[in-house]
Coordinates of C-alpha atoms and ligand atoms in Angstrom, one line a residue:
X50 CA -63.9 -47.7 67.5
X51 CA -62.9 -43.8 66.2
X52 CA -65.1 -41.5 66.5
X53 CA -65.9 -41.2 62.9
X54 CA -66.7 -45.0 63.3
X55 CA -69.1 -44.0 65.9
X56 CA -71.2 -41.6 64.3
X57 CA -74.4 -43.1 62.5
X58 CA -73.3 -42.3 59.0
X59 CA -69.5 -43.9 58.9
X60 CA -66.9 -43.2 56.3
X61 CA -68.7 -42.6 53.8
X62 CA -69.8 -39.2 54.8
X63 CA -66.1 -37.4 55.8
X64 CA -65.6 -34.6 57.7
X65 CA -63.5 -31.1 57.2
X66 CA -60.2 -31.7 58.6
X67 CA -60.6 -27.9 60.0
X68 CA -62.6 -24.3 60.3
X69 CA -60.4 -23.1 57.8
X70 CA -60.7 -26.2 55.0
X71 CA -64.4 -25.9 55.7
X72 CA -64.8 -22.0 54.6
X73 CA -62.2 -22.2 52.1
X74 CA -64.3 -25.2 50.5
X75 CA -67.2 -22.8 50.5
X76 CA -65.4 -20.4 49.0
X77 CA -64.6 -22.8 46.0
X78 CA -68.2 -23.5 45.5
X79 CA -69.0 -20.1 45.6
X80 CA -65.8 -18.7 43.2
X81 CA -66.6 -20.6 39.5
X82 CA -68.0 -19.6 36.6
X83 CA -71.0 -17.6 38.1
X84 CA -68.2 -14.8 39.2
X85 CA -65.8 -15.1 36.1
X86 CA -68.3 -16.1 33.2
X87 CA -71.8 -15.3 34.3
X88 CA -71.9 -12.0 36.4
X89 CA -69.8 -9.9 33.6
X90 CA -72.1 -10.7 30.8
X91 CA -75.4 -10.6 32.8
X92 CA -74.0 -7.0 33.7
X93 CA -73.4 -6.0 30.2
X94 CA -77.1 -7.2 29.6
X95 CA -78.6 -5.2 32.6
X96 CA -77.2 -1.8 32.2
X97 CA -73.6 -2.2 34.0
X98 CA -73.8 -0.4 37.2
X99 CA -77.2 0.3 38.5
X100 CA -77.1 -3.9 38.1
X101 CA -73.8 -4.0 40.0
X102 CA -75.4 -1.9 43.1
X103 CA -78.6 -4.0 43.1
X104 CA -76.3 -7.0 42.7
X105 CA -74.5 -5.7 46.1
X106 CA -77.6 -5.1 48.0
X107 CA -79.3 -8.6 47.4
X108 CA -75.5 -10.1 48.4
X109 CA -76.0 -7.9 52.0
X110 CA -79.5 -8.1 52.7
X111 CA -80.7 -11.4 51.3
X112 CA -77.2 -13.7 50.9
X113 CA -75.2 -13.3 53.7
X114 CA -78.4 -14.0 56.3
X115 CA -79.5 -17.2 53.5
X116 CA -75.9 -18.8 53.6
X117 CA -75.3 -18.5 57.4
X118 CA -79.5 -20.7 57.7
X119 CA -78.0 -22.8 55.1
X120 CA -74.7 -23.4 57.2
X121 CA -76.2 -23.6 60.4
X122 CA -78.7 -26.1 59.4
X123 CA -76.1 -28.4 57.5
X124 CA -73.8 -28.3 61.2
X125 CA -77.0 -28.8 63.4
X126 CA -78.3 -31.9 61.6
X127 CA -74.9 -33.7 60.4
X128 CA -77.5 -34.5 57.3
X129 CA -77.7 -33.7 53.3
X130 CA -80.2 -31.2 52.1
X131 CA -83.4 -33.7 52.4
X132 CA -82.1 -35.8 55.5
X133 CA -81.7 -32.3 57.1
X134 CA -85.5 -31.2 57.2
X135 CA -86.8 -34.5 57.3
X136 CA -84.7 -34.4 61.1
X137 CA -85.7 -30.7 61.9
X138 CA -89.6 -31.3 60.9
X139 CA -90.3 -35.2 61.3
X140 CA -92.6 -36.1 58.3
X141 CA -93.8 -32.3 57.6
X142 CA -94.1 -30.8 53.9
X143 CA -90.8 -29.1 54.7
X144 CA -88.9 -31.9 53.1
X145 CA -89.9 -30.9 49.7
X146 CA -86.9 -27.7 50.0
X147 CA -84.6 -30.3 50.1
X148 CA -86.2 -32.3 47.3
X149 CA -86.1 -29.1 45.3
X150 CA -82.6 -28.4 46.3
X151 CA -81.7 -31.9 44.5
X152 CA -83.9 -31.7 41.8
X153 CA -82.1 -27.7 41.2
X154 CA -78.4 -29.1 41.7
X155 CA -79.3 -31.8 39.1
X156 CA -80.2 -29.1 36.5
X157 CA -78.3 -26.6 37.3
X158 CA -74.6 -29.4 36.7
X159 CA -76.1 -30.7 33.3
X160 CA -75.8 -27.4 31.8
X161 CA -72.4 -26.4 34.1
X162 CA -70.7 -29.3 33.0
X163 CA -71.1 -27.7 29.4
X164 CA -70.0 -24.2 30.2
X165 CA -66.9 -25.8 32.3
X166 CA -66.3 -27.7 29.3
X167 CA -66.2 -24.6 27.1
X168 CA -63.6 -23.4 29.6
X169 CA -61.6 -26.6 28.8
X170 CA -61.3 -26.6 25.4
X171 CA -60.2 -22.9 25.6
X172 CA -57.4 -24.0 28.1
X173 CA -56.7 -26.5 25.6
X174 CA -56.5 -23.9 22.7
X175 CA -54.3 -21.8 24.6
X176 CA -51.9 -24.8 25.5
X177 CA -52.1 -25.2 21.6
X178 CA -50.9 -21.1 21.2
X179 CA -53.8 -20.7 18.9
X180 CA -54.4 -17.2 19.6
X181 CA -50.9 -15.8 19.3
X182 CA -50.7 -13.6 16.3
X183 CA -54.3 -13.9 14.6
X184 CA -56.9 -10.9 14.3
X185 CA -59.4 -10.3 17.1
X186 CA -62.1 -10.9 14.1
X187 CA -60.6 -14.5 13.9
X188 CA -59.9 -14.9 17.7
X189 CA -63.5 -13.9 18.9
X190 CA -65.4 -16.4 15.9
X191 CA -63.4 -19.4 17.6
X192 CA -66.6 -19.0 20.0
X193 CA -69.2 -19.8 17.6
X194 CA -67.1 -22.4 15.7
X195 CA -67.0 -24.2 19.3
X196 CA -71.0 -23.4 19.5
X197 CA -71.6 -24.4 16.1
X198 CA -70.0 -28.1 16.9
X199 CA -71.9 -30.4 19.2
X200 CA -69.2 -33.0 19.0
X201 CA -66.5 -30.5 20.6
X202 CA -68.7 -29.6 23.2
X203 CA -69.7 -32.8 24.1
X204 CA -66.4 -33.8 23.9
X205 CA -65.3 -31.7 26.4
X206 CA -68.3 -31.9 28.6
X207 CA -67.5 -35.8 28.8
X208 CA -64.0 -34.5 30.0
X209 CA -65.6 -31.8 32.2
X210 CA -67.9 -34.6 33.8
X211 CA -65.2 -36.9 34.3
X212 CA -63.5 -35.2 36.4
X213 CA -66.0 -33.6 39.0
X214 CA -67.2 -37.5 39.1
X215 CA -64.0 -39.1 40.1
X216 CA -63.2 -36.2 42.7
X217 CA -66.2 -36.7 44.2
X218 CA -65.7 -40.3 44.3
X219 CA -62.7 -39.7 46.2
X220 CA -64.9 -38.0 48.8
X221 CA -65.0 -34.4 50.5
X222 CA -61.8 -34.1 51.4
X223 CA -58.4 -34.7 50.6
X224 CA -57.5 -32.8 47.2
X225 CA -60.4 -30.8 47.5
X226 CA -59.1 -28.7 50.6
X227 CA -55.7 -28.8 49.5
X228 CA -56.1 -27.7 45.8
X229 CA -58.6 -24.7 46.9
X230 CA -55.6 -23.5 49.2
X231 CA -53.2 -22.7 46.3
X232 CA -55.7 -22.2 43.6
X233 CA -58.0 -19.5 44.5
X234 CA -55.3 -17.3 45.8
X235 CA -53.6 -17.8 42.1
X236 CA -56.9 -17.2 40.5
X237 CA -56.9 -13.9 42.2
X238 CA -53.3 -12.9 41.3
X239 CA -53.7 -13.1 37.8
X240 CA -56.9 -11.7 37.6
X241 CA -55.4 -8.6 39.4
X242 CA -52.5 -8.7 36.8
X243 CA -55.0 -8.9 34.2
X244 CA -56.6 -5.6 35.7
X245 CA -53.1 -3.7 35.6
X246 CA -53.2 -4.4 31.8
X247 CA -57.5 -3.9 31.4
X248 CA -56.9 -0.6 32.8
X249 CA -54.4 0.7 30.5
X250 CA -56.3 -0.4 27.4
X251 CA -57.5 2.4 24.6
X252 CA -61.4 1.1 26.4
X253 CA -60.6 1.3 30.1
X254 CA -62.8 4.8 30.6
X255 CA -65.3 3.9 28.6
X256 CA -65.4 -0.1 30.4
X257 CA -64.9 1.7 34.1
X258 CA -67.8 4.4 32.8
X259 CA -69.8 1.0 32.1
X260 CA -69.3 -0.3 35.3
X261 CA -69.6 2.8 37.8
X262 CA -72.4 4.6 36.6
X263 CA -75.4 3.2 37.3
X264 CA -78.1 4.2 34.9
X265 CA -81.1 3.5 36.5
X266 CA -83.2 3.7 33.6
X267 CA -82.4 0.1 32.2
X268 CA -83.2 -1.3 35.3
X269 CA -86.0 -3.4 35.0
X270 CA -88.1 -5.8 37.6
X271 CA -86.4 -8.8 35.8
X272 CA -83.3 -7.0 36.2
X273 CA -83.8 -6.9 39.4
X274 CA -84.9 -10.3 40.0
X275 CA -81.5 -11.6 37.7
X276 CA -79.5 -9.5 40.1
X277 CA -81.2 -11.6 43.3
X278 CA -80.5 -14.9 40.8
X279 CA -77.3 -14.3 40.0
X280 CA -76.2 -13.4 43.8
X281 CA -77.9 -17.3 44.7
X282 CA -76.3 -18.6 41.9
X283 CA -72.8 -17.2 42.5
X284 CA -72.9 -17.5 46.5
X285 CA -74.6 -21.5 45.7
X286 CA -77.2 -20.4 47.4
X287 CA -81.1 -21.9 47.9
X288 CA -80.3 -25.2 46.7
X289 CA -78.8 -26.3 49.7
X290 CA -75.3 -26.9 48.4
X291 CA -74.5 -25.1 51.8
X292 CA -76.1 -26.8 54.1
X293 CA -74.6 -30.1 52.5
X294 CA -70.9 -28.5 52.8
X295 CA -72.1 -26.8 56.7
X296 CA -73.1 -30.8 57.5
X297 CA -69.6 -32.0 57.0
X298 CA -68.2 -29.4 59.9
X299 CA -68.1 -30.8 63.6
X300 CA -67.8 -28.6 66.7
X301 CA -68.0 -24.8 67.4
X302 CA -67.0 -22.7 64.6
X303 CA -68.1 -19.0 63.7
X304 CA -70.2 -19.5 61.1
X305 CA -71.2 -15.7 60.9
X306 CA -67.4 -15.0 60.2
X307 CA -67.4 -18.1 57.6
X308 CA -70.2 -16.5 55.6
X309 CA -68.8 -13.2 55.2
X310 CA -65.5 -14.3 54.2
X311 CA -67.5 -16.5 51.9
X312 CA -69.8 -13.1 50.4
X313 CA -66.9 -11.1 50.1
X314 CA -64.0 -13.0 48.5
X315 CA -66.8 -13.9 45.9
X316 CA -67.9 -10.6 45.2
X317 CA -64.5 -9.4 44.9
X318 CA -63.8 -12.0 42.3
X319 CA -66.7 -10.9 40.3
X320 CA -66.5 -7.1 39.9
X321 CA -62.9 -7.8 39.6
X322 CA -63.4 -9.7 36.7
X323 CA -66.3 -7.2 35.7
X324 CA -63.5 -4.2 35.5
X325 CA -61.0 -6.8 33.3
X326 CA -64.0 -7.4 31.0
X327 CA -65.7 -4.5 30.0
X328 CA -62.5 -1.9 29.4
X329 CA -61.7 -5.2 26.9
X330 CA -64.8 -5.1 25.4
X331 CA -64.3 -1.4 24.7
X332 CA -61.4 -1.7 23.4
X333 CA -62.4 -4.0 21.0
X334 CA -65.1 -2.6 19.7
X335 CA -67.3 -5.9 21.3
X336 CA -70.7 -5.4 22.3
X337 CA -71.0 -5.5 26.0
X338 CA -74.5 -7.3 26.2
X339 CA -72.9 -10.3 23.9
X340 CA -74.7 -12.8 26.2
X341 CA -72.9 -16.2 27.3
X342 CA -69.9 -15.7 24.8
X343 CA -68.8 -12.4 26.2
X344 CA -65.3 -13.7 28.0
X345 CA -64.5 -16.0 25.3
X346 CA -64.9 -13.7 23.0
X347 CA -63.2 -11.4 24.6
X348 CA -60.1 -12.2 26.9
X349 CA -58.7 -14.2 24.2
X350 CA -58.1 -10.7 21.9
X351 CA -56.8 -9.6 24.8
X352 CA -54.2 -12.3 25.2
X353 CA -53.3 -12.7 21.2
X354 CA -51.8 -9.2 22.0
X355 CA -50.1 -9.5 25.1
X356 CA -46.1 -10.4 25.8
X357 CA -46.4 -14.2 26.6
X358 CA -50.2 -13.8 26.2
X359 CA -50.5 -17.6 25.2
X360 CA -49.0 -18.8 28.3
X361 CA -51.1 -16.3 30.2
X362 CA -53.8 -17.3 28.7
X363 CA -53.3 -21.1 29.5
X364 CA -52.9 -19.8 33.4
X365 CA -55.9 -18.0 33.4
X366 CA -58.5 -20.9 31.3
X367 CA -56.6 -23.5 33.6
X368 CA -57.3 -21.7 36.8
X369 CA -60.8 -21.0 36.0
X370 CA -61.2 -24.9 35.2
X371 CA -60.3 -25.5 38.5
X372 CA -62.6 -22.8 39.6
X373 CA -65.8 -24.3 38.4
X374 CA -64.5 -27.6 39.0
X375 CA -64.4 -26.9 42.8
X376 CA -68.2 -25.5 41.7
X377 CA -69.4 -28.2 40.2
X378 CA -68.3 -30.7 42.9
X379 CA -70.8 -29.1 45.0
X380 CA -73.3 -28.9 42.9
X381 CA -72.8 -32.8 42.5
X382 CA -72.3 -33.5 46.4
X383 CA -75.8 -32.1 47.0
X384 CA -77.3 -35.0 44.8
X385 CA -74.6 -37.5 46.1
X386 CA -74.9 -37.2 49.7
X387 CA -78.6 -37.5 49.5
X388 CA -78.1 -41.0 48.3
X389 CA -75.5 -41.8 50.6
X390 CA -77.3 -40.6 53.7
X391 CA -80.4 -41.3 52.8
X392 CA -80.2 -44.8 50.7
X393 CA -77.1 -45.9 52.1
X394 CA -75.4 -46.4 48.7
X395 CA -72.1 -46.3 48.5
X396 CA -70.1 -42.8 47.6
X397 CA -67.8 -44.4 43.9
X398 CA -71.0 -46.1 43.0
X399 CA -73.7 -43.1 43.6
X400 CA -70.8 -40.2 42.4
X401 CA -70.7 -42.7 39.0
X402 CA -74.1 -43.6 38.7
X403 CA -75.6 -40.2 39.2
X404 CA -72.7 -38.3 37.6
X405 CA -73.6 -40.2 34.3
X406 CA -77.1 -39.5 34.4
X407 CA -76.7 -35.6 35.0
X408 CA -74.0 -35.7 32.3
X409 CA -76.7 -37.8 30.1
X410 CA -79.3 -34.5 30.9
X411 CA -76.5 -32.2 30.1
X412 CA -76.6 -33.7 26.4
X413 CA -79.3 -31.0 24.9
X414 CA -77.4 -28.0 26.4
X415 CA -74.4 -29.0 24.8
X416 CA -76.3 -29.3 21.3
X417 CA -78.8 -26.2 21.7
X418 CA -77.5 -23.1 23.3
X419 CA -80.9 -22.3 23.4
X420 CA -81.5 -24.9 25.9
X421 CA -78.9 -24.1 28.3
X422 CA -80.4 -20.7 28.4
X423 CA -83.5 -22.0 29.3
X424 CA -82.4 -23.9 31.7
X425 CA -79.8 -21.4 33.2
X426 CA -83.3 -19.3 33.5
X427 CA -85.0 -21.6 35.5
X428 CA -82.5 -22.4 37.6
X429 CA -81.3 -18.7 38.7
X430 CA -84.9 -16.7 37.8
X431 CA -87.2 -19.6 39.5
X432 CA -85.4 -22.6 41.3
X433 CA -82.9 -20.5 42.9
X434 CA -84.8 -17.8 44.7
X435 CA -88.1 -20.3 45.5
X436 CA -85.2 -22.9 47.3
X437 CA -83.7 -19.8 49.2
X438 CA -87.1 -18.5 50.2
X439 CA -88.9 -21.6 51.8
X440 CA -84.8 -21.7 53.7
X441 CA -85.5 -18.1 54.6
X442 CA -88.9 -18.6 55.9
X443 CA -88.3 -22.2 57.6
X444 CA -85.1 -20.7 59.3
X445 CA -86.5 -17.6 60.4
X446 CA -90.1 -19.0 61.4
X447 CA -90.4 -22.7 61.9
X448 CA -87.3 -23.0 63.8
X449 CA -88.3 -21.9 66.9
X450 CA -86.0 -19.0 68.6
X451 CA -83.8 -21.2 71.1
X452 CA -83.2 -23.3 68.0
X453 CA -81.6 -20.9 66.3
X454 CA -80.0 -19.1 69.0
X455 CA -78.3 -21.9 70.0
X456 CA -77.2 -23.0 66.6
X457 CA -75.8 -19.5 66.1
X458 CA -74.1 -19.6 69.5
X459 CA -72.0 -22.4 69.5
X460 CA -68.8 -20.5 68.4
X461 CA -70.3 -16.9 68.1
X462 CA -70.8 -15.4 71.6
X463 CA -71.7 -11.8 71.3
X464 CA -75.8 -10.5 70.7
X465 CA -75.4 -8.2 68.1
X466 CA -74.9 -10.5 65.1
X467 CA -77.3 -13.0 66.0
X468 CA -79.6 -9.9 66.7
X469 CA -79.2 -8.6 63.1
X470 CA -79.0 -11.8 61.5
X471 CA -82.5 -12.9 63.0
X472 CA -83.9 -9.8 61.6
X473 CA -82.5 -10.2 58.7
X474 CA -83.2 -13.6 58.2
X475 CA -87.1 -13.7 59.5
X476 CA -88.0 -9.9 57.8
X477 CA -85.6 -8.6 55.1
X478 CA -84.5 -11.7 53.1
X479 CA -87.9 -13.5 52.8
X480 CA -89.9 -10.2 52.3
X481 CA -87.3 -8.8 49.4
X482 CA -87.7 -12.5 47.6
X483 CA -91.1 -13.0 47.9
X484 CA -91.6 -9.1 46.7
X485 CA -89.4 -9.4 43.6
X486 CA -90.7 -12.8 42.7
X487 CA -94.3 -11.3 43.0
X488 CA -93.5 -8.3 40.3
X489 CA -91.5 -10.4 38.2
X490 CA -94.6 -12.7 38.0
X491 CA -96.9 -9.7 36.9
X492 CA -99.0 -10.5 40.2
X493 CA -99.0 -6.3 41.0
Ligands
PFF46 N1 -71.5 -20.7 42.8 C1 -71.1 -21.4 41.6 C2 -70.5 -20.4 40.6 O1 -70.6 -19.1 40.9 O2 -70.0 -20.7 39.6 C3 -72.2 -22.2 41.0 C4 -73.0 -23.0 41.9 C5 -72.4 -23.9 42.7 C6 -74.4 -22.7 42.1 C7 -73.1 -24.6 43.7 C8 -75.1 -23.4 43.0 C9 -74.5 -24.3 43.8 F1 -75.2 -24.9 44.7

């Protein structure tokens, strides 16, 4: 019998072939539309750069510490995000953060799914040139002509859907490793190329001005607490997408080094694609707080006017499907590999099965724009930081010390980090949630 035979939870569940396919797996859940879509607009809507230093705090003091619980947990009990508490805490109210954490992937992939298939039909537009040679008036209203037709988007969210499903059918490993490999280094070429050109625009002082100074008078408590959001939301954080992703790892590996190359390459991508945005937006006369439609309403006047912009245009839509793709599959392992674990279904039939359902739920956002907001709100403003504080509080006070220690210590020798991360972990991160939650609430 192999070893993978052996274990208690055969096939079905996989394993990383390495270290290295393991973090650059979390770094494809993290990288999607949260960096590329979501932070620039919620940025435009917060007051640029005060919300881009809070946004760099919460990632230091709150995300880092959250996604190295959320890993170490996932390695310790080989388990999904319910399994995994149920075998830490035996039949205590624990469990419910990992029902949570499914009930917040399931929400948070219907509306996804929609977004990612906005993403798609843009990739398609470029592969048709449409772009090339029309006025930015004409090139920015193909957004609400998309918005205005629930048939397009729920074309394209079938398509969007499809594909996450049948990847994840095919199980954890495989293309998923090899594609991230290629795809997020490409990802980050072009949006670097993009920059060169962002920065010579008419608006690149006034986007840069945007970005670098912050003026703290337009940030608010809910800024504050979107900020916190939008860092769970782009690191997949407090849902327990990483302690599904940490549960698939064997062996010694140093996880402390995994999450920072996780923080960082994800941060990176977003205030990169913050300084392509916002110069754009200047230079085109947009309106920075445009809300959801601001890159597709922007980057394509940029790419009607470039040399070859409609092929660079199908690069960058394509590459950003794949970014959310390798998103989304996360967001629908979470759900999967409760099943699978847990039930003992099989992984086609439970990818299939719950795939359709989510995609079912994912109907209304596609329709009402309205209701993806909402729901994008509840997800990142409520689900989000209450999933990442009972992780924060169970890590750093119901596990008891040796538990952790030891955790931390197979593949990370040295005192210091688990030192700070234990502080971190049992005082900073809990207390900051818990504070910002409280004002957002009105409780002070
Ligand atoms: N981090 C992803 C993004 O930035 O697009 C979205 C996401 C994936 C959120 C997985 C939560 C999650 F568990």
């Amino acid at each position: 019998m192999s070893q993978r035979e052996a274990t208690s939870h055969p096939i079905e569940r996989g394993n990383w072939s390495s270290v290295l396919g393991f973090t650059l797996a979390a770094i494809g859940s993290a990288i999607g539309l949260g960096n590329v879509w979501r932070f620039p607009y919620i940025t435009g809507k917060y007051g640029g750069g005060a919300f881009v230093l809070v946004y760099i705090g919460c990632v230091l003091a709150v995300g880092i510490p959250i996604m190295l619980a959320e890993f170490l947990i996932g390695r310790k009990t080989q388990r999904n995000c319910v399994g995994a508490f149920q075998k830490l805490r035996p039949g205590s109210p624990w469990v419910v953060t990992g029902w949570l954490g499914v009930i917040t992937g399931f929400v948070i992939l219907s509306y996804y799914s929609v977004v990612g298939g906005w993403v798609l039909h843009y990739a398609f537009l470029s592969l048709k040139n449409s772009f090339t040679d029309r006025p930015p008036e004409e090139v920015s209203a193909m957004f609400s002509g998309l918005l205005g037709s629930p048939f397009l988007q729920i074309f394209w969210h079938t398509i969007f859907m499809l594909l996450t499903i049948i990847i994840v059918a095919r199980g954890i490993y495989g293309g998923i490793e090899r594609g991230n490999k290629i795809m997020m280094p490409a990802l980050f070429l072009l949006l670097c190329g993009l920059l060169v050109y962002a920065l010579q625009s008419d608006g690149a002082k006034a986007g840069l001005d945007f970005l670098l100074s912050p003026r703290w008078d337009q940030m608010s408590p809910t800024g504050v607490l979107e900020a916190l959001g939008q860092a769970f939301f782009s690191l997949s954080l407090g849902m327990g997408a990483m302690i599904t992703y940490g549960s698939y790892l064997r062996g010694e590996a140093n996880l402390f080094r995994s999450s920072f190359y996780v923080a960082i390459g994800d941060t990176l991508i977003a205030i990169l694609a913050g300084f392509v945005i916002f110069p754009l937006v200047f230079t085109f006369n947009l309106e920075p707080s445009a809300g959801p439609g601001l890159i597709f309403q922007t980057l394509p006047v940029a790419f009607s006017q470039l040399p070859a912009g409609g092929l660079v245009a199908l690069a960058f839509f394509s590459l950003l499907t794949f970014a959310a793709l390798t998103s989304a599959i996360s967001l629908l392992e979470v759900v999967v590999a409760y099943f699978i674990d847990e039930k003992r279904w099989g992984r086609t039939k439970t990818a299939w099965l719950i795939g359709g359902i989510i995609f079912l739920c994912g109907i209304p956002s596609a329709v009402w724009g309205y209701f993806l907001g909402l729901m994008d709100q509840i997800a990142t403003n409520y689900l989000l930081p209450i999933g990442a504080l009972l992780i924060a509080i169970f890590t750093g006070w119901v596990l008891t010390h040796s538990e952790r220690r030891s955790e931390f210590e197979s593949g990370e020798i040295r005192a210091l980090p688990y030192l700070s991360w234990s502080f971190l972990i049992r005082f900073v991160s809990p207390v900051a949630v818990a504070i910002i939650f409280i004002y957002k609430l009105g409780i002070f």
